[in-house]
Short mmCIF file of C-alpha atoms and ligand atoms in Angstrom, two decimals:
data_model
loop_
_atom_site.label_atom_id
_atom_site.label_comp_id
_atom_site.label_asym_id
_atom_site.label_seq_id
_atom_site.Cartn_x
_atom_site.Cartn_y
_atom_site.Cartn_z
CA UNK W 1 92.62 101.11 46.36
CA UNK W 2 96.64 101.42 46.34
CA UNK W 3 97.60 100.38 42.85
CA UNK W 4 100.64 100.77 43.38
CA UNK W 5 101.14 97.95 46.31
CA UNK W 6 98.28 95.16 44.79
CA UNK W 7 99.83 92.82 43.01
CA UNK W 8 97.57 92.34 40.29
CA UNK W 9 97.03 95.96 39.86
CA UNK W 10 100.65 96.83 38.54
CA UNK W 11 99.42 95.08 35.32
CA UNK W 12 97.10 97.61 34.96
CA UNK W 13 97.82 100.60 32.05
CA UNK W 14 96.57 104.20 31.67
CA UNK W 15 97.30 106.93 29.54
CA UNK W 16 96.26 109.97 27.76
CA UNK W 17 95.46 109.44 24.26
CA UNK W 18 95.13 112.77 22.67
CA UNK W 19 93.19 113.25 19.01
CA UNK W 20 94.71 115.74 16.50
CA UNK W 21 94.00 116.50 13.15
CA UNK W 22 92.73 119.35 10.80
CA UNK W 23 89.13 120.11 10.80
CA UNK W 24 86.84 117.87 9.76
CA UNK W 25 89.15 114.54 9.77
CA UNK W 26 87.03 112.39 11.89
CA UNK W 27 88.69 112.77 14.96
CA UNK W 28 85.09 112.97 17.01
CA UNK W 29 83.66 110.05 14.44
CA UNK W 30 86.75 108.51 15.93
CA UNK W 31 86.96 109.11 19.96
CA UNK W 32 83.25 108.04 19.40
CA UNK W 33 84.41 104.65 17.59
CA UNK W 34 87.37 104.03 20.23
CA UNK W 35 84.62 104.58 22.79
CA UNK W 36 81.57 103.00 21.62
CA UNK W 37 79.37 105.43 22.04
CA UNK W 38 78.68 108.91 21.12
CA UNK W 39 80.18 111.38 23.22
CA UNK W 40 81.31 114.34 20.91
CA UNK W 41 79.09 116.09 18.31
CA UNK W 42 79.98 115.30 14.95
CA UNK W 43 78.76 116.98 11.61
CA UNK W 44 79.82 117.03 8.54
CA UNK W 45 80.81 120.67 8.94
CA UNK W 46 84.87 121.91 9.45
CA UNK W 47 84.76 123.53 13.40
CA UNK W 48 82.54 121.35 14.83
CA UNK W 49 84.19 120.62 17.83
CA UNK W 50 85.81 124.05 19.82
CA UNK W 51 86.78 122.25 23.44
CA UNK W 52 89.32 119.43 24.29
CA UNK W 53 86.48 116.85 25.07
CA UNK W 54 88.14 113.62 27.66
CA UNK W 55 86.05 110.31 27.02
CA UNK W 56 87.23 107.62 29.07
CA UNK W 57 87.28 103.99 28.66
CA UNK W 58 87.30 101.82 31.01
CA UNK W 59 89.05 97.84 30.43
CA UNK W 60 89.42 95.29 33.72
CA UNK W 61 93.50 96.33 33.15
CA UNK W 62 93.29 99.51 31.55
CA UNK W 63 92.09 103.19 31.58
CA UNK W 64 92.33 105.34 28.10
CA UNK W 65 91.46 108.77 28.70
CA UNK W 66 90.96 110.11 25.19
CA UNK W 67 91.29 113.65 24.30
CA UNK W 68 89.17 114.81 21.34
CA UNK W 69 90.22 118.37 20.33
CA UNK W 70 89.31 121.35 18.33
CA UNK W 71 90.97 120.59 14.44
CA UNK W 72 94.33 122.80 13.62
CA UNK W 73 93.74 125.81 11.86
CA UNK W 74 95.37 129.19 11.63
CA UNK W 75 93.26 131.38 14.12
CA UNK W 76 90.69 134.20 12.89
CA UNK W 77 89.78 135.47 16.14
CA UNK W 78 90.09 134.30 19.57
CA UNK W 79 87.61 131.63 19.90
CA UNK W 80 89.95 130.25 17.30
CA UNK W 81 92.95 131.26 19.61
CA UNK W 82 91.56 129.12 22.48
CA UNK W 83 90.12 126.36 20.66
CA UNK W 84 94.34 125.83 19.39
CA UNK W 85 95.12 126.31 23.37
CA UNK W 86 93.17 123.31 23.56
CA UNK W 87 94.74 121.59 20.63
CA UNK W 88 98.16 122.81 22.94
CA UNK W 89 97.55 121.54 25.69
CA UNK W 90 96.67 117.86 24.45
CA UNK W 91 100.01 118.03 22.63
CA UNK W 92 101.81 118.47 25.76
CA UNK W 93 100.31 115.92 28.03
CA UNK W 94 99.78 112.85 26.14
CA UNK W 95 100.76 109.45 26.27
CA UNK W 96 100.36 108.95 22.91
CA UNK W 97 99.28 111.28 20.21
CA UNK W 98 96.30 109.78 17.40
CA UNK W 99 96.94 111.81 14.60
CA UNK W 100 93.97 111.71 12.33
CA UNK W 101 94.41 112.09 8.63
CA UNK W 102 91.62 112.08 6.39
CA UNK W 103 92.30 109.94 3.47
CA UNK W 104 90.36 111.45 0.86
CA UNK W 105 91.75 115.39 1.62
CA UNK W 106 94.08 116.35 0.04
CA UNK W 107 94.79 119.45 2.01
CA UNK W 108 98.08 119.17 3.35
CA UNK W 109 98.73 118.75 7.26
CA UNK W 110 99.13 122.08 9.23
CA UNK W 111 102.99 122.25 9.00
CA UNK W 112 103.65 123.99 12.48
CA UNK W 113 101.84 121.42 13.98
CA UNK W 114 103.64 118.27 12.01
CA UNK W 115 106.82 120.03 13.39
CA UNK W 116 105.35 119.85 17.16
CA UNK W 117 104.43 116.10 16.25
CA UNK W 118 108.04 115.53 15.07
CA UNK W 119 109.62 116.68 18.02
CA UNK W 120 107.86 114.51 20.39
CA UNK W 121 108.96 111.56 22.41
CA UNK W 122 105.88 110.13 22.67
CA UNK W 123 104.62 107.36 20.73
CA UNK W 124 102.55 109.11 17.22
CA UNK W 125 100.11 106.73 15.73
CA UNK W 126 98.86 108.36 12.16
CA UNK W 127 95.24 107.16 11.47
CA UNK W 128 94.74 107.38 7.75
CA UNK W 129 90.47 107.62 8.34
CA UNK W 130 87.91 107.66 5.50
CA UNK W 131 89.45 104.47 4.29
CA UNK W 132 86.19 103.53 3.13
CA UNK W 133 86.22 106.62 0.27
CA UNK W 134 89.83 105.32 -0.87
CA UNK W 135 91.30 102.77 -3.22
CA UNK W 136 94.43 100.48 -2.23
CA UNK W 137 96.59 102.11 -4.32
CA UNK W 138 95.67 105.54 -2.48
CA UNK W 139 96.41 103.82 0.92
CA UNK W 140 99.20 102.27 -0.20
CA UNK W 141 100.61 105.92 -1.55
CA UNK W 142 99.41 107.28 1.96
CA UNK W 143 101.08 104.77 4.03
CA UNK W 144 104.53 105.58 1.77
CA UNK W 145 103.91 109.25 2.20
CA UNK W 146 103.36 108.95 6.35
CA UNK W 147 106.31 106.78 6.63
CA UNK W 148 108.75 109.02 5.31
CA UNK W 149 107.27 112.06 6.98
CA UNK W 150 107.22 110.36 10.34
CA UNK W 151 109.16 107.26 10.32
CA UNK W 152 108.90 106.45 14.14
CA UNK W 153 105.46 106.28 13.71
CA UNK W 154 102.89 103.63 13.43
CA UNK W 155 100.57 103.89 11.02
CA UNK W 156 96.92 102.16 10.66
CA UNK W 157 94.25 102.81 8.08
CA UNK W 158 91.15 102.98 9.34
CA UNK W 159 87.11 104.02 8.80
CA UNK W 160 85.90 105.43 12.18
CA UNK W 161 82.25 105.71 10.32
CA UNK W 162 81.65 102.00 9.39
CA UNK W 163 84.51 101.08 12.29
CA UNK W 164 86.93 98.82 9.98
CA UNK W 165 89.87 98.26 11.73
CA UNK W 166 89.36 100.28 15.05
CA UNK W 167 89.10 97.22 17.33
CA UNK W 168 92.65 96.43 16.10
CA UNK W 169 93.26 100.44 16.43
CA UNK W 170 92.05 100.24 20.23
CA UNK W 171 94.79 96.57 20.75
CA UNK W 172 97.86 98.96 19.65
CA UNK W 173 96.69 101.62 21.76
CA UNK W 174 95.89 99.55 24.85
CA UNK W 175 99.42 97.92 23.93
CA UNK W 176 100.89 101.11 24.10
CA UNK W 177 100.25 102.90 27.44
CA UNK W 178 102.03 103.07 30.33
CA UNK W 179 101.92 100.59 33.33
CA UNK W 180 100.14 102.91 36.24
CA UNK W 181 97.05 103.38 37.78
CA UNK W 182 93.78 104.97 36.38
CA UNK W 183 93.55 108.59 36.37
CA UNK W 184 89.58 108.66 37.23
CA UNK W 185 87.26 106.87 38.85
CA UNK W 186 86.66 103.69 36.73
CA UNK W 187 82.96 104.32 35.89
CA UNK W 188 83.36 107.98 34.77
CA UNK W 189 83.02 108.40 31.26
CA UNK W 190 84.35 111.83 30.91
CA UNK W 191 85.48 115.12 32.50
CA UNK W 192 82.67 116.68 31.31
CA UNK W 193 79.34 117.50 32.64
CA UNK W 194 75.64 116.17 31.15
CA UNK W 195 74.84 120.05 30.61
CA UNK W 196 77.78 120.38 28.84
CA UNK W 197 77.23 117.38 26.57
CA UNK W 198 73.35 118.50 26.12
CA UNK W 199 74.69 122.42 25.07
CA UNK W 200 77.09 120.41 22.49
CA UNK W 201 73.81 118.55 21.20
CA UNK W 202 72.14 121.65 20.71
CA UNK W 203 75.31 122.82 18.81
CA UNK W 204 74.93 120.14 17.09
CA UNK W 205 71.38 120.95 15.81
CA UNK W 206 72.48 124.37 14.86
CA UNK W 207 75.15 122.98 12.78
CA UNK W 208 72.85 120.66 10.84
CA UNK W 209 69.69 122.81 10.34
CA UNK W 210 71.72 126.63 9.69
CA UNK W 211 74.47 127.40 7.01
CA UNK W 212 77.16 129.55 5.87
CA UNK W 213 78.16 132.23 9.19
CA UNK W 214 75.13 131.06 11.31
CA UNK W 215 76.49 128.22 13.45
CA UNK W 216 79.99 129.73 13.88
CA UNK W 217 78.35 133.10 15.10
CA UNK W 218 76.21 131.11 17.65
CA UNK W 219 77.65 129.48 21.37
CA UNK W 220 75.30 128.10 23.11
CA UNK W 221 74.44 128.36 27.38
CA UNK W 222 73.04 126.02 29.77
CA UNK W 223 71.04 128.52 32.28
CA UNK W 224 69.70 125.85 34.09
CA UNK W 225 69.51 122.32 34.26
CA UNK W 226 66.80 120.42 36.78
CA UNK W 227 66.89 117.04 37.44
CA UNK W 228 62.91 116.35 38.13
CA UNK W 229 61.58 112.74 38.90
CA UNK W 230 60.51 112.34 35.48
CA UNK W 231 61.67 114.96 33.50
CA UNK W 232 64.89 116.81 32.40
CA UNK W 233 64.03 120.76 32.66
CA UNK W 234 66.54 122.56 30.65
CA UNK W 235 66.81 126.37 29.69
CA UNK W 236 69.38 126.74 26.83
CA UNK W 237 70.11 130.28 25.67
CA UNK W 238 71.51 130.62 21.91
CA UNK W 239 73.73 133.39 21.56
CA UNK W 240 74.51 135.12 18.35
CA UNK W 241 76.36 138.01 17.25
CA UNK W 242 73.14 140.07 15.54
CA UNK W 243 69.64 140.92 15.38
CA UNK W 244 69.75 139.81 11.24
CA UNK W 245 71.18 136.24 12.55
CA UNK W 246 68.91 136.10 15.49
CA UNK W 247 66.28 136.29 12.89
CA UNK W 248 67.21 133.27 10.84
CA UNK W 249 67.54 131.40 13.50
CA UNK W 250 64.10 131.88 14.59
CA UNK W 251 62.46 131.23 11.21
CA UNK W 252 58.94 132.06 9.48
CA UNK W 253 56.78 131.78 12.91
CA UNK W 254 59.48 130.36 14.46
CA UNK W 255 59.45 127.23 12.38
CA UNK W 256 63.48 126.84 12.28
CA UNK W 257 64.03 126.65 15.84
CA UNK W 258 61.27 124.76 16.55
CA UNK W 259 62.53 122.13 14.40
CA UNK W 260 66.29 122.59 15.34
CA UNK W 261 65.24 122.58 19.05
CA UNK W 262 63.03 119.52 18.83
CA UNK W 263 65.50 117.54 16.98
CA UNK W 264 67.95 118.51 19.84
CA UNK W 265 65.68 117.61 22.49
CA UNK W 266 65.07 114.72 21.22
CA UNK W 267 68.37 113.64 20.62
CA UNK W 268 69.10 114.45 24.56
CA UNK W 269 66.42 112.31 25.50
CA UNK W 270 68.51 109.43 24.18
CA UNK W 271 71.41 110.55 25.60
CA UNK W 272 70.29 111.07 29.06
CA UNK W 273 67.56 108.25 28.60
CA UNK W 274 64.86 110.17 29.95
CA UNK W 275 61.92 112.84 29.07
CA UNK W 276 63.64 116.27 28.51
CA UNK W 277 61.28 119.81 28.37
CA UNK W 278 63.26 122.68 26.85
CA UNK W 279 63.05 125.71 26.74
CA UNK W 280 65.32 128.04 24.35
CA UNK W 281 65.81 131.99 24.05
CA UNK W 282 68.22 133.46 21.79
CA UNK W 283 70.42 136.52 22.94
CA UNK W 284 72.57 139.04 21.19
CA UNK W 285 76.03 139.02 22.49
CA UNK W 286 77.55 140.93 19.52
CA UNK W 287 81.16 139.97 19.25
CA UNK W 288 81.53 137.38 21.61
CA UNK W 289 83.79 135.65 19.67
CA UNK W 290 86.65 138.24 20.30
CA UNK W 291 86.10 138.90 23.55
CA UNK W 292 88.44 137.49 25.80
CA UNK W 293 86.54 137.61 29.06
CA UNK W 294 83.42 136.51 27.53
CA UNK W 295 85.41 133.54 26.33
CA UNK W 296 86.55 132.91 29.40
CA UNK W 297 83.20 132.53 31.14
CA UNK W 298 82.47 130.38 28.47
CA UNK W 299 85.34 127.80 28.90
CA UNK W 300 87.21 128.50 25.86
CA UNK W 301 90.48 130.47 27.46
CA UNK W 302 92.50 129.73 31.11
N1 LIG E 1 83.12 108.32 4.78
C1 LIG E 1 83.61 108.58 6.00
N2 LIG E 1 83.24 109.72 6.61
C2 LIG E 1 83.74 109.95 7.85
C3 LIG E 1 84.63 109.06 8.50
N3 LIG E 1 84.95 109.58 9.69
C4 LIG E 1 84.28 110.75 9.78
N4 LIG E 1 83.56 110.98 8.68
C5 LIG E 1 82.70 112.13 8.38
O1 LIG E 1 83.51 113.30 8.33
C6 LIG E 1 82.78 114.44 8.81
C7 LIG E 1 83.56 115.09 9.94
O2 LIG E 1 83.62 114.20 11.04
P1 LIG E 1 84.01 114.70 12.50
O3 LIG E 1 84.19 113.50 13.33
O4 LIG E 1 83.04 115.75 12.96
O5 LIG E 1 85.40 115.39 12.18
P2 LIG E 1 86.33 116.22 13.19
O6 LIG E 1 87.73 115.94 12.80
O7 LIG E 1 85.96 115.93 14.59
O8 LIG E 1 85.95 117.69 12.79
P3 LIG E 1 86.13 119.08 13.65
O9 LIG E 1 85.54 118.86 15.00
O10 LIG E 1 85.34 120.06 12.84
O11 LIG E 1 87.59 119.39 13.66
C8 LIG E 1 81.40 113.89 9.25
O12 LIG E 1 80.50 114.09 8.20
C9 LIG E 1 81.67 112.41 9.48
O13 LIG E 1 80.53 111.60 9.30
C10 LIG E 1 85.00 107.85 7.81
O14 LIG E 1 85.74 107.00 8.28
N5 LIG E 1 84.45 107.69 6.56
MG1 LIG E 2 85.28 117.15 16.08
#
């Protein structure tokens, strides 16, 4: 369809709405919100999320095509240097830039960043989230503080978890993108594949069920992914960096990844809203997480 010579398309609006914030803000809990459904992994763990993630949502008039991203941080090693490529590039291409501030954190924002944020000429919105954990008089000291530091910006308190205010949220943004046509297909919901979204899940898992080093020393690998009549097939391969962390993962008779793994598979089974059989092996790829060329396999560096 030519949207550019229909009539009634010109109305329509599209845009890149790109998601920044430190870690653990709510900037998943949000694109998730904004969307309606769950698309990125969320836990209640800093580093969650390590890839720019597009959800897309799709209006009669408009296309969004969120950008959840990796949170700011000062890199460690290089899986932290390409997860802030990521963070990057949605800073360079976006319509309009969500910047997600947790309310009840007092850490404050990564100032290299809030200089990038200052410079831009596209509309900022700052999301004070968490507003459920806050007072009015913290809002109201928030709002001041945002207003000075930004004072082209918009600014709207929200709670992506129990979703106060994001309907207004979405309005503004729909308000605020360009007139043009969509960028995708209208039905497509993201960039991303299903066996990327079911390795996330199983991320996910990891996150939840291991602590301290374990889930930042894992990635996790699709090997295969068969669409059967009834059934899902997947092989997922869980890479860590040793044999001692390899260990943990598998648990007294294996009882840790069995449970990790079924909670994932089950969780994928709602996702994909059908049967899933999984199968998971866990390799040693020691230092993976400095290795450029490894990281580039996986996605994580151009
Ligand atoms: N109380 C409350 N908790 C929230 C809200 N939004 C997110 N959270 C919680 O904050 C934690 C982090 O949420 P995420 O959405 O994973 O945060 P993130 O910014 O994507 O984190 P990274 O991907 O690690 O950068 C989770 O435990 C969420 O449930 C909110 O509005 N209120
Ligand atoms: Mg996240």
């Amino acid at each position: 369809m030519d949207y550019l010579c229909n009539m009634t398309e010109i109305k329509h609006r599209a845009g890149f709405v790109n998601i920044i914030g430190l870690p653990n803000a709510g900037k998943s809990t949000l694109m998730n919100a904004l969307l309606g459904q769950k698309l990125s992994i969320v836990t209640a763990k800093a580093q969650t999320t390590r890839h720019r993630i597009m959800g897309i949502l799709n209006g009669d008039d408009y296309q969004i095509v969120y950008s959840d991203t990796p949170g700011v941080l000062d890199p460690k090693y290089k899986l932290h240097e390409g997860m802030m490529k990521a963070v990057g590039s949605a800073l360079s291409d976006a319509d309009l830039i969500l910047m997600v501030i947790d309310a009840h954190d007092k850490t404050p924002f990564h100032a290299d960043t809030l200089n990038k944020i200052k410079k831009m000429e596209v509309p900022i919105f700052v999301v004070l989230n968490k507003l459920d954990l806050i007072g009015n008089e913290m809002a109201d000291a928030l709002f001041q503080f945002w207003s000075k530091e930004l004072p082209n910006a918009m600014i709207y308190p929200v709670s992506a978890l129990t979703h106060l205010y994001t309907k207004e949220l979405l309005t503004k943004i729909v308000a605020t993108l360009p007139p043009g046509p969509p960028y995708f297909p209208k039905d497509e919901l993201s960039d991303r594949t299903l066996r990327f979204f079911c390795s996330e899940i199983i991320r996910e898992k990891i996150l939840k069920y291991y602590n301290k080093e374990i889930p930042y020393s894992c990635e996790v690998q699709i090997e295969s992914f068969k669409e059967e009549e009834n059934v899902t097939k997947i092989r997922a391969i869980i890479l860590t960096e040793r044999e001692s962390q390899k260990a943990i993962i598998i648990g007294h008779q294996g009882s840790a990844i069995k449970r990790m793994a079924t909670s994932a598979r089950k969780e994928m089974e709602a996702f994909l809203g059908r049967k899933v059989f999984m199968e998971t092996f866990i390799k040693v790829d020691p230092d993976w997480r400095n290795n450029v060329n490894r990281l580039k396999s996986m996605g994580y560096w151009d």
